[in-house]
Amino acid sequence: AGTRVIIAADKRPLAFLKQRFPECIFEQLTGFSPKYPRLGALMPFVMVANLPKMLFQARRARIHLKDIIRKHRVEVVISDNRYELHSTGVYSVFVTHQLHIQTRGWQRLFDPLISKIINHYFVKFNELWIPDVEGMPNLGGILSHPALNLTVKQTYIGLLTRFSQQKTRSQKTDYEIV
């Protein structure tokens, strides 16, 4: 016997994960599908306009997660960048490299507020798994290193990739150029 893995996702991620891990148990878990503006300067306005829908979808997902936890007797929840998917009844891990979201121009005025909001969600988890390396150099730069001192345990889990290193055969070719 081993650990049973239950994967909850929606739409294309669900289809991909079913193909990649056919031995797992799957649950459909709907989420919010953001629509991003073509102009980055409009992002704050679009986010504020979408906030009621985002919060509604997050609440629905949390209720559904509770049902999944009960149904499958889940002991650990690992949430891949879904801020709403945690539970007080089980150990909850949040996987993200976005610890210090950065904005540009006049939007930088909101950076401290954004950091506090993100930290508010992080502390609902028992642990953060960060797919990067802790020191310098690293892949994510400032993005994967927190702007605030977080009170939740953080573990840098290294770089993740689906690519594998292939052994190539060295082929020596002699050329004659005239």
mmCIF file of N, CA and C in Angstrom, residues 35-140:
data_model
loop_
_atom_site.group_PDB
_atom_site.id
_atom_site.type_symbol
_atom_site.label_atom_id
_atom_site.label_comp_id
_atom_site.label_asym_id
_atom_site.label_seq_id
_atom_site.Cartn_x
_atom_site.Cartn_y
_atom_site.Cartn_z
ATOM 1 N N LYS A 35 -9.678 37.150 -16.740
ATOM 2 C CA LYS A 35 -9.541 37.753 -18.062
ATOM 3 C C LYS A 35 -8.598 38.942 -17.872
ATOM 4 N N TYR A 36 -7.477 38.907 -18.559
ATOM 5 C CA TYR A 36 -6.477 39.951 -18.392
ATOM 6 C C TYR A 36 -6.632 41.016 -19.471
ATOM 7 N N PRO A 37 -6.464 42.299 -19.097
ATOM 8 C CA PRO A 37 -6.573 43.369 -20.089
ATOM 9 C C PRO A 37 -5.347 43.389 -20.999
ATOM 10 N N ARG A 38 -5.539 43.930 -22.188
ATOM 11 C CA ARG A 38 -4.407 44.047 -23.117
ATOM 12 C C ARG A 38 -3.403 45.081 -22.626
ATOM 13 N N LEU A 39 -3.908 46.101 -21.976
ATOM 14 C CA LEU A 39 -3.032 47.138 -21.427
ATOM 15 C C LEU A 39 -2.781 46.853 -19.950
ATOM 16 N N GLY A 40 -1.523 46.668 -19.589
ATOM 17 C CA GLY A 40 -1.167 46.364 -18.207
ATOM 18 C C GLY A 40 -1.602 47.433 -17.222
ATOM 19 N N ALA A 41 -1.677 48.680 -17.679
ATOM 20 C CA ALA A 41 -2.075 49.775 -16.796
ATOM 21 C C ALA A 41 -3.512 49.619 -16.306
ATOM 22 N N LEU A 42 -4.317 48.846 -17.038
ATOM 23 C CA LEU A 42 -5.712 48.638 -16.647
ATOM 24 C C LEU A 42 -5.888 47.492 -15.647
ATOM 25 N N MET A 43 -4.827 46.733 -15.388
ATOM 26 C CA MET A 43 -4.918 45.559 -14.531
ATOM 27 C C MET A 43 -5.568 45.834 -13.170
ATOM 28 N N PRO A 44 -5.176 46.887 -12.433
ATOM 29 C CA PRO A 44 -5.809 47.108 -11.126
ATOM 30 C C PRO A 44 -7.319 47.291 -11.219
ATOM 31 N N PHE A 45 -7.778 47.982 -12.260
ATOM 32 C CA PHE A 45 -9.206 48.231 -12.410
ATOM 33 C C PHE A 45 -9.957 46.944 -12.749
ATOM 34 N N VAL A 46 -9.357 46.131 -13.599
ATOM 35 C CA VAL A 46 -9.966 44.850 -13.972
ATOM 36 C C VAL A 46 -10.024 43.933 -12.755
ATOM 37 N N MET A 47 -8.952 43.908 -11.961
ATOM 38 C CA MET A 47 -8.923 43.063 -10.763
ATOM 39 C C MET A 47 -9.999 43.496 -9.766
ATOM 40 N N VAL A 48 -10.132 44.789 -9.547
ATOM 41 C CA VAL A 48 -11.152 45.288 -8.621
ATOM 42 C C VAL A 48 -12.544 44.959 -9.147
ATOM 43 N N ALA A 49 -12.760 45.110 -10.448
ATOM 44 C CA ALA A 49 -14.066 44.793 -11.039
ATOM 45 C C ALA A 49 -14.390 43.308 -10.903
ATOM 46 N N ASN A 50 -13.365 42.451 -10.977
ATOM 47 C CA ASN A 50 -13.576 41.001 -10.885
ATOM 48 C C ASN A 50 -13.595 40.476 -9.456
ATOM 49 N N LEU A 51 -13.285 41.315 -8.483
ATOM 50 C CA LEU A 51 -13.168 40.868 -7.103
ATOM 51 C C LEU A 51 -14.406 40.131 -6.581
ATOM 52 N N PRO A 52 -15.626 40.646 -6.784
ATOM 53 C CA PRO A 52 -16.790 39.898 -6.283
ATOM 54 C C PRO A 52 -16.888 38.485 -6.869
ATOM 55 N N LYS A 53 -16.648 38.350 -8.165
ATOM 56 C CA LYS A 53 -16.710 37.035 -8.802
ATOM 57 C C LYS A 53 -15.590 36.128 -8.289
ATOM 58 N N MET A 54 -14.387 36.694 -8.114
ATOM 59 C CA MET A 54 -13.254 35.913 -7.600
ATOM 60 C C MET A 54 -13.557 35.400 -6.200
ATOM 61 N N LEU A 55 -14.082 36.251 -5.337
ATOM 62 C CA LEU A 55 -14.385 35.847 -3.966
ATOM 63 C C LEU A 55 -15.494 34.799 -3.928
ATOM 64 N N PHE A 56 -16.496 34.950 -4.787
ATOM 65 C CA PHE A 56 -17.580 33.966 -4.859
ATOM 66 C C PHE A 56 -17.042 32.603 -5.291
ATOM 67 N N GLN A 57 -16.235 32.590 -6.347
ATOM 68 C CA GLN A 57 -15.658 31.327 -6.834
ATOM 69 C C GLN A 57 -14.735 30.706 -5.786
ATOM 70 N N ALA A 58 -13.981 31.539 -5.079
ATOM 71 C CA ALA A 58 -13.085 31.036 -4.029
ATOM 72 C C ALA A 58 -13.890 30.373 -2.918
ATOM 73 N N ARG A 59 -14.998 30.980 -2.538
ATOM 74 C CA ARG A 59 -15.851 30.397 -1.484
ATOM 75 C C ARG A 59 -16.416 29.058 -1.939
ATOM 76 N N ARG A 60 -16.878 28.995 -3.173
ATOM 77 C CA ARG A 60 -17.395 27.726 -3.712
ATOM 78 C C ARG A 60 -16.319 26.647 -3.721
ATOM 79 N N ALA A 61 -15.110 27.017 -4.124
ATOM 80 C CA ALA A 61 -14.012 26.048 -4.177
ATOM 81 C C ALA A 61 -13.661 25.545 -2.780
ATOM 82 N N ARG A 62 -13.691 26.425 -1.781
ATOM 83 C CA ARG A 62 -13.381 25.993 -0.406
ATOM 84 C C ARG A 62 -14.433 25.023 0.118
ATOM 85 N N ILE A 63 -15.687 25.274 -0.196
ATOM 86 C CA ILE A 63 -16.762 24.354 0.207
ATOM 87 C C ILE A 63 -16.568 23.006 -0.472
ATOM 88 N N HIS A 64 -16.256 23.036 -1.755
ATOM 89 C CA HIS A 64 -16.023 21.795 -2.503
ATOM 90 C C HIS A 64 -14.802 21.059 -1.948
ATOM 91 N N LEU A 65 -13.756 21.797 -1.584
ATOM 92 C CA LEU A 65 -12.569 21.180 -0.997
ATOM 93 C C LEU A 65 -12.925 20.455 0.298
ATOM 94 N N LYS A 66 -13.750 21.073 1.129
ATOM 95 C CA LYS A 66 -14.184 20.409 2.371
ATOM 96 C C LYS A 66 -14.876 19.091 2.064
ATOM 97 N N ASP A 67 -15.716 19.086 1.032
ATOM 98 C CA ASP A 67 -16.400 17.845 0.627
ATOM 99 C C ASP A 67 -15.396 16.790 0.167
ATOM 100 N N ILE A 68 -14.407 17.201 -0.608
ATOM 101 C CA ILE A 68 -13.379 16.272 -1.099
ATOM 102 C C ILE A 68 -12.582 15.706 0.076
ATOM 103 N N ILE A 69 -12.235 16.559 1.032
ATOM 104 C CA ILE A 69 -11.484 16.117 2.215
ATOM 105 C C ILE A 69 -12.277 15.066 2.979
ATOM 106 N N ARG A 70 -13.570 15.320 3.163
ATOM 107 C CA ARG A 70 -14.436 14.364 3.870
ATOM 108 C C ARG A 70 -14.579 13.064 3.089
ATOM 109 N N LYS A 71 -14.878 13.186 1.809
ATOM 110 C CA LYS A 71 -15.138 12.019 0.959
ATOM 111 C C LYS A 71 -13.936 11.079 0.881
ATOM 112 N N HIS A 72 -12.745 11.641 0.740
ATOM 113 C CA HIS A 72 -11.545 10.827 0.525
ATOM 114 C C HIS A 72 -10.658 10.718 1.772
ATOM 115 N N ARG A 73 -11.103 11.306 2.879
ATOM 116 C CA ARG A 73 -10.311 11.309 4.122
ATOM 117 C C ARG A 73 -8.893 11.852 3.880
ATOM 118 N N VAL A 74 -8.851 12.983 3.264
ATOM 119 C CA VAL A 74 -7.588 13.638 2.911
ATOM 120 C C VAL A 74 -6.862 14.078 4.184
ATOM 121 N N GLU A 75 -5.557 13.853 4.220
ATOM 122 C CA GLU A 75 -4.737 14.240 5.370
ATOM 123 C C GLU A 75 -3.869 15.465 5.084
ATOM 124 N N VAL A 76 -3.535 15.683 3.811
ATOM 125 C CA VAL A 76 -2.696 16.818 3.423
ATOM 126 C C VAL A 76 -3.264 17.427 2.146
ATOM 127 N N VAL A 77 -3.370 18.740 2.120
ATOM 128 C CA VAL A 77 -3.772 19.464 0.911
ATOM 129 C C VAL A 77 -2.540 20.201 0.397
ATOM 130 N N ILE A 78 -2.223 19.992 -0.877
ATOM 131 C CA ILE A 78 -1.140 20.738 -1.518
ATOM 132 C C ILE A 78 -1.788 21.586 -2.606
ATOM 133 N N SER A 79 -1.781 22.883 -2.398
ATOM 134 C CA SER A 79 -2.445 23.817 -3.298
ATOM 135 C C SER A 79 -1.427 24.479 -4.214
ATOM 136 N N ASP A 80 -1.600 24.285 -5.510
ATOM 137 C CA ASP A 80 -0.684 24.857 -6.491
ATOM 138 C C ASP A 80 -1.181 26.239 -6.901
ATOM 139 N N ASN A 81 -0.757 27.245 -6.151
ATOM 140 C CA ASN A 81 -1.073 28.641 -6.439
ATOM 141 C C ASN A 81 -2.562 28.964 -6.382
ATOM 142 N N ARG A 82 -3.322 28.188 -5.627
ATOM 143 C CA ARG A 82 -4.739 28.491 -5.391
ATOM 144 C C ARG A 82 -4.867 28.939 -3.936
ATOM 145 N N TYR A 83 -4.904 30.251 -3.738
ATOM 146 C CA TYR A 83 -4.877 30.855 -2.407
ATOM 147 C C TYR A 83 -6.016 30.382 -1.509
ATOM 148 N N GLU A 84 -7.126 29.998 -2.096
ATOM 149 C CA GLU A 84 -8.302 29.636 -1.311
ATOM 150 C C GLU A 84 -8.310 28.185 -0.855
ATOM 151 N N LEU A 85 -7.417 27.358 -1.358
ATOM 152 C CA LEU A 85 -7.495 25.921 -1.090
ATOM 153 C C LEU A 85 -6.610 25.507 0.082
ATOM 154 N N HIS A 86 -7.132 25.738 1.264
ATOM 155 C CA HIS A 86 -6.495 25.325 2.512
ATOM 156 C C HIS A 86 -7.598 24.867 3.448
ATOM 157 N N SER A 87 -7.225 24.167 4.499
ATOM 158 C CA SER A 87 -8.219 23.687 5.446
ATOM 159 C C SER A 87 -7.627 23.696 6.844
ATOM 160 N N THR A 88 -8.429 24.101 7.809
ATOM 161 C CA THR A 88 -7.951 24.091 9.193
ATOM 162 C C THR A 88 -7.880 22.665 9.733
ATOM 163 N N GLY A 89 -8.600 21.746 9.117
ATOM 164 C CA GLY A 89 -8.651 20.374 9.610
ATOM 165 C C GLY A 89 -7.516 19.480 9.148
ATOM 166 N N VAL A 90 -6.781 19.884 8.119
ATOM 167 C CA VAL A 90 -5.685 19.065 7.595
ATOM 168 C C VAL A 90 -4.469 19.958 7.342
ATOM 169 N N TYR A 91 -3.315 19.334 7.255
ATOM 170 C CA TYR A 91 -2.081 20.062 6.971
ATOM 171 C C TYR A 91 -2.181 20.624 5.557
ATOM 172 N N SER A 92 -1.942 21.910 5.411
ATOM 173 C CA SER A 92 -2.106 22.572 4.119
ATOM 174 C C SER A 92 -0.798 23.209 3.664
ATOM 175 N N VAL A 93 -0.418 22.897 2.424
ATOM 176 C CA VAL A 93 0.817 23.400 1.826
ATOM 177 C C VAL A 93 0.450 24.228 0.599
ATOM 178 N N PHE A 94 1.091 25.370 0.452
ATOM 179 C CA PHE A 94 0.856 26.240 -0.694
ATOM 180 C C PHE A 94 2.118 26.263 -1.544
ATOM 181 N N VAL A 95 1.985 25.950 -2.829
ATOM 182 C CA VAL A 95 3.120 25.950 -3.752
ATOM 183 C C VAL A 95 3.026 27.203 -4.620
ATOM 184 N N THR A 96 4.035 28.052 -4.524
ATOM 185 C CA THR A 96 4.070 29.263 -5.342
ATOM 186 C C THR A 96 5.489 29.808 -5.412
ATOM 187 N N HIS A 97 5.776 30.483 -6.494
ATOM 188 C CA HIS A 97 7.036 31.223 -6.583
ATOM 189 C C HIS A 97 6.745 32.722 -6.498
ATOM 190 N N GLN A 98 5.470 33.079 -6.355
ATOM 191 C CA GLN A 98 5.065 34.487 -6.361
ATOM 192 C C GLN A 98 4.916 35.012 -4.930
ATOM 193 N N LEU A 99 6.034 35.246 -4.287
ATOM 194 C CA LEU A 99 6.021 35.734 -2.913
ATOM 195 C C LEU A 99 6.092 37.251 -2.838
ATOM 196 N N HIS A 100 6.604 37.861 -3.864
ATOM 197 C CA HIS A 100 6.795 39.313 -3.873
ATOM 198 C C HIS A 100 6.341 39.840 -5.236
ATOM 199 N N ILE A 101 5.040 39.982 -5.389
ATOM 200 C CA ILE A 101 4.485 40.434 -6.663
ATOM 201 C C ILE A 101 4.893 41.885 -6.892
ATOM 202 N N GLN A 102 5.378 42.146 -8.083
ATOM 203 C CA GLN A 102 5.875 43.472 -8.415
ATOM 204 C C GLN A 102 4.973 44.134 -9.449
ATOM 205 N N THR A 103 4.799 45.419 -9.278
ATOM 206 C CA THR A 103 4.014 46.194 -10.227
ATOM 207 C C THR A 103 4.923 47.257 -10.837
ATOM 208 N N ARG A 104 4.359 47.994 -11.786
ATOM 209 C CA ARG A 104 5.146 49.036 -12.457
ATOM 210 C C ARG A 104 4.438 50.376 -12.349
ATOM 211 N N GLY A 105 5.217 51.418 -12.535
ATOM 212 C CA GLY A 105 4.662 52.770 -12.609
ATOM 213 C C GLY A 105 3.907 53.165 -11.354
ATOM 214 N N TRP A 106 2.783 53.846 -11.559
ATOM 215 C CA TRP A 106 1.982 54.349 -10.444
ATOM 216 C C TRP A 106 1.407 53.224 -9.591
ATOM 217 N N GLN A 107 1.330 52.016 -10.156
ATOM 218 C CA GLN A 107 0.771 50.882 -9.414
ATOM 219 C C GLN A 107 1.667 50.468 -8.247
ATOM 220 N N ARG A 108 2.937 50.878 -8.284
ATOM 221 C CA ARG A 108 3.864 50.539 -7.189
ATOM 222 C C ARG A 108 3.393 51.085 -5.850
ATOM 223 N N LEU A 109 2.540 52.098 -5.891
ATOM 224 C CA LEU A 109 1.980 52.630 -4.648
ATOM 225 C C LEU A 109 1.254 51.538 -3.865
ATOM 226 N N PHE A 110 0.757 50.529 -4.578
ATOM 227 C CA PHE A 110 -0.022 49.469 -3.945
ATOM 228 C C PHE A 110 0.815 48.257 -3.537
ATOM 229 N N ASP A 111 2.106 48.258 -3.821
ATOM 230 C CA ASP A 111 2.957 47.104 -3.496
ATOM 231 C C ASP A 111 2.897 46.695 -2.023
ATOM 232 N N PRO A 112 2.997 47.640 -1.063
ATOM 233 C CA PRO A 112 2.906 47.223 0.345
ATOM 234 C C PRO A 112 1.553 46.581 0.676
ATOM 235 N N LEU A 113 0.479 47.118 0.116
ATOM 236 C CA LEU A 113 -0.848 46.547 0.347
ATOM 237 C C LEU A 113 -0.951 45.152 -0.261
ATOM 238 N N ILE A 114 -0.445 44.987 -1.473
ATOM 239 C CA ILE A 114 -0.464 43.676 -2.136
ATOM 240 C C ILE A 114 0.312 42.663 -1.302
ATOM 241 N N SER A 115 1.465 43.048 -0.788
ATOM 242 C CA SER A 115 2.270 42.146 0.043
ATOM 243 C C SER A 115 1.517 41.734 1.299
ATOM 244 N N LYS A 116 0.824 42.672 1.930
ATOM 245 C CA LYS A 116 0.068 42.350 3.145
ATOM 246 C C LYS A 116 -1.105 41.423 2.840
ATOM 247 N N ILE A 117 -1.783 41.657 1.733
ATOM 248 C CA ILE A 117 -2.909 40.791 1.351
ATOM 249 C C ILE A 117 -2.411 39.377 1.085
ATOM 250 N N ILE A 118 -1.320 39.261 0.347
ATOM 251 C CA ILE A 118 -0.758 37.940 0.041
ATOM 252 C C ILE A 118 -0.343 37.232 1.325
ATOM 253 N N ASN A 119 0.316 37.961 2.231
ATOM 254 C CA ASN A 119 0.726 37.369 3.505
ATOM 255 C C ASN A 119 -0.489 36.898 4.302
ATOM 256 N N HIS A 120 -1.588 37.640 4.215
ATOM 257 C CA HIS A 120 -2.835 37.247 4.893
ATOM 258 C C HIS A 120 -3.277 35.853 4.443
ATOM 259 N N TYR A 121 -3.117 35.562 3.161
ATOM 260 C CA TYR A 121 -3.480 34.232 2.654
ATOM 261 C C TYR A 121 -2.416 33.195 2.998
ATOM 262 N N PHE A 122 -1.151 33.570 2.929
ATOM 263 C CA PHE A 122 -0.069 32.620 3.221
ATOM 264 C C PHE A 122 -0.187 32.040 4.624
ATOM 265 N N VAL A 123 -0.538 32.867 5.608
ATOM 266 C CA VAL A 123 -0.570 32.389 6.995
ATOM 267 C C VAL A 123 -1.700 31.397 7.245
ATOM 268 N N LYS A 124 -2.599 31.235 6.304
ATOM 269 C CA LYS A 124 -3.660 30.232 6.438
ATOM 270 C C LYS A 124 -3.142 28.829 6.121
ATOM 271 N N PHE A 125 -1.938 28.764 5.569
ATOM 272 C CA PHE A 125 -1.309 27.487 5.234
ATOM 273 C C PHE A 125 -0.276 27.143 6.306
ATOM 274 N N ASN A 126 -0.009 25.849 6.457
ATOM 275 C CA ASN A 126 1.014 25.411 7.401
ATOM 276 C C ASN A 126 2.420 25.630 6.861
ATOM 277 N N GLU A 127 2.537 25.618 5.531
ATOM 278 C CA GLU A 127 3.864 25.676 4.938
ATOM 279 C C GLU A 127 3.773 26.192 3.505
ATOM 280 N N LEU A 128 4.823 26.880 3.068
ATOM 281 C CA LEU A 128 4.956 27.310 1.673
ATOM 282 C C LEU A 128 6.072 26.503 1.029
ATOM 283 N N TRP A 129 5.802 25.963 -0.155
ATOM 284 C CA TRP A 129 6.837 25.315 -0.953
ATOM 285 C C TRP A 129 7.131 26.247 -2.117
ATOM 286 N N ILE A 130 8.374 26.632 -2.250
ATOM 287 C CA ILE A 130 8.770 27.605 -3.261
ATOM 288 C C ILE A 130 9.660 26.912 -4.290
ATOM 289 N N PRO A 131 9.174 26.780 -5.538
ATOM 290 C CA PRO A 131 9.973 26.112 -6.571
ATOM 291 C C PRO A 131 11.078 27.024 -7.105
ATOM 292 N N ASP A 132 12.097 27.177 -6.310
ATOM 293 C CA ASP A 132 13.257 27.994 -6.645
ATOM 294 C C ASP A 132 14.350 27.635 -5.647
ATOM 295 N N VAL A 133 15.504 28.246 -5.791
ATOM 296 C CA VAL A 133 16.573 28.073 -4.812
ATOM 297 C C VAL A 133 16.597 29.299 -3.908
ATOM 298 N N GLU A 134 17.007 29.087 -2.667
ATOM 299 C CA GLU A 134 16.916 30.158 -1.679
ATOM 300 C C GLU A 134 17.911 31.288 -1.911
ATOM 301 N N GLY A 135 19.146 30.959 -2.199
ATOM 302 C CA GLY A 135 20.179 31.983 -2.312
ATOM 303 C C GLY A 135 20.265 32.597 -3.695
ATOM 304 N N MET A 136 21.327 33.323 -3.879
ATOM 305 C CA MET A 136 21.602 33.926 -5.173
ATOM 306 C C MET A 136 22.682 33.122 -5.864
ATOM 307 N N PRO A 137 22.705 32.952 -7.144
ATOM 308 C CA PRO A 137 21.643 33.349 -8.063
ATOM 309 C C PRO A 137 20.459 32.390 -7.963
ATOM 310 N N ASN A 138 19.311 32.859 -8.397
ATOM 311 C CA ASN A 138 18.114 32.031 -8.416
ATOM 312 C C ASN A 138 17.315 32.354 -9.664
ATOM 313 N N LEU A 139 16.291 31.573 -9.919
ATOM 314 C CA LEU A 139 15.520 31.748 -11.148
ATOM 315 C C LEU A 139 14.494 32.876 -11.049
ATOM 316 N N GLY A 140 13.800 32.979 -9.923
ATOM 317 C CA GLY A 140 12.695 33.920 -9.791
ATOM 318 C C GLY A 140 13.076 35.320 -9.371
#
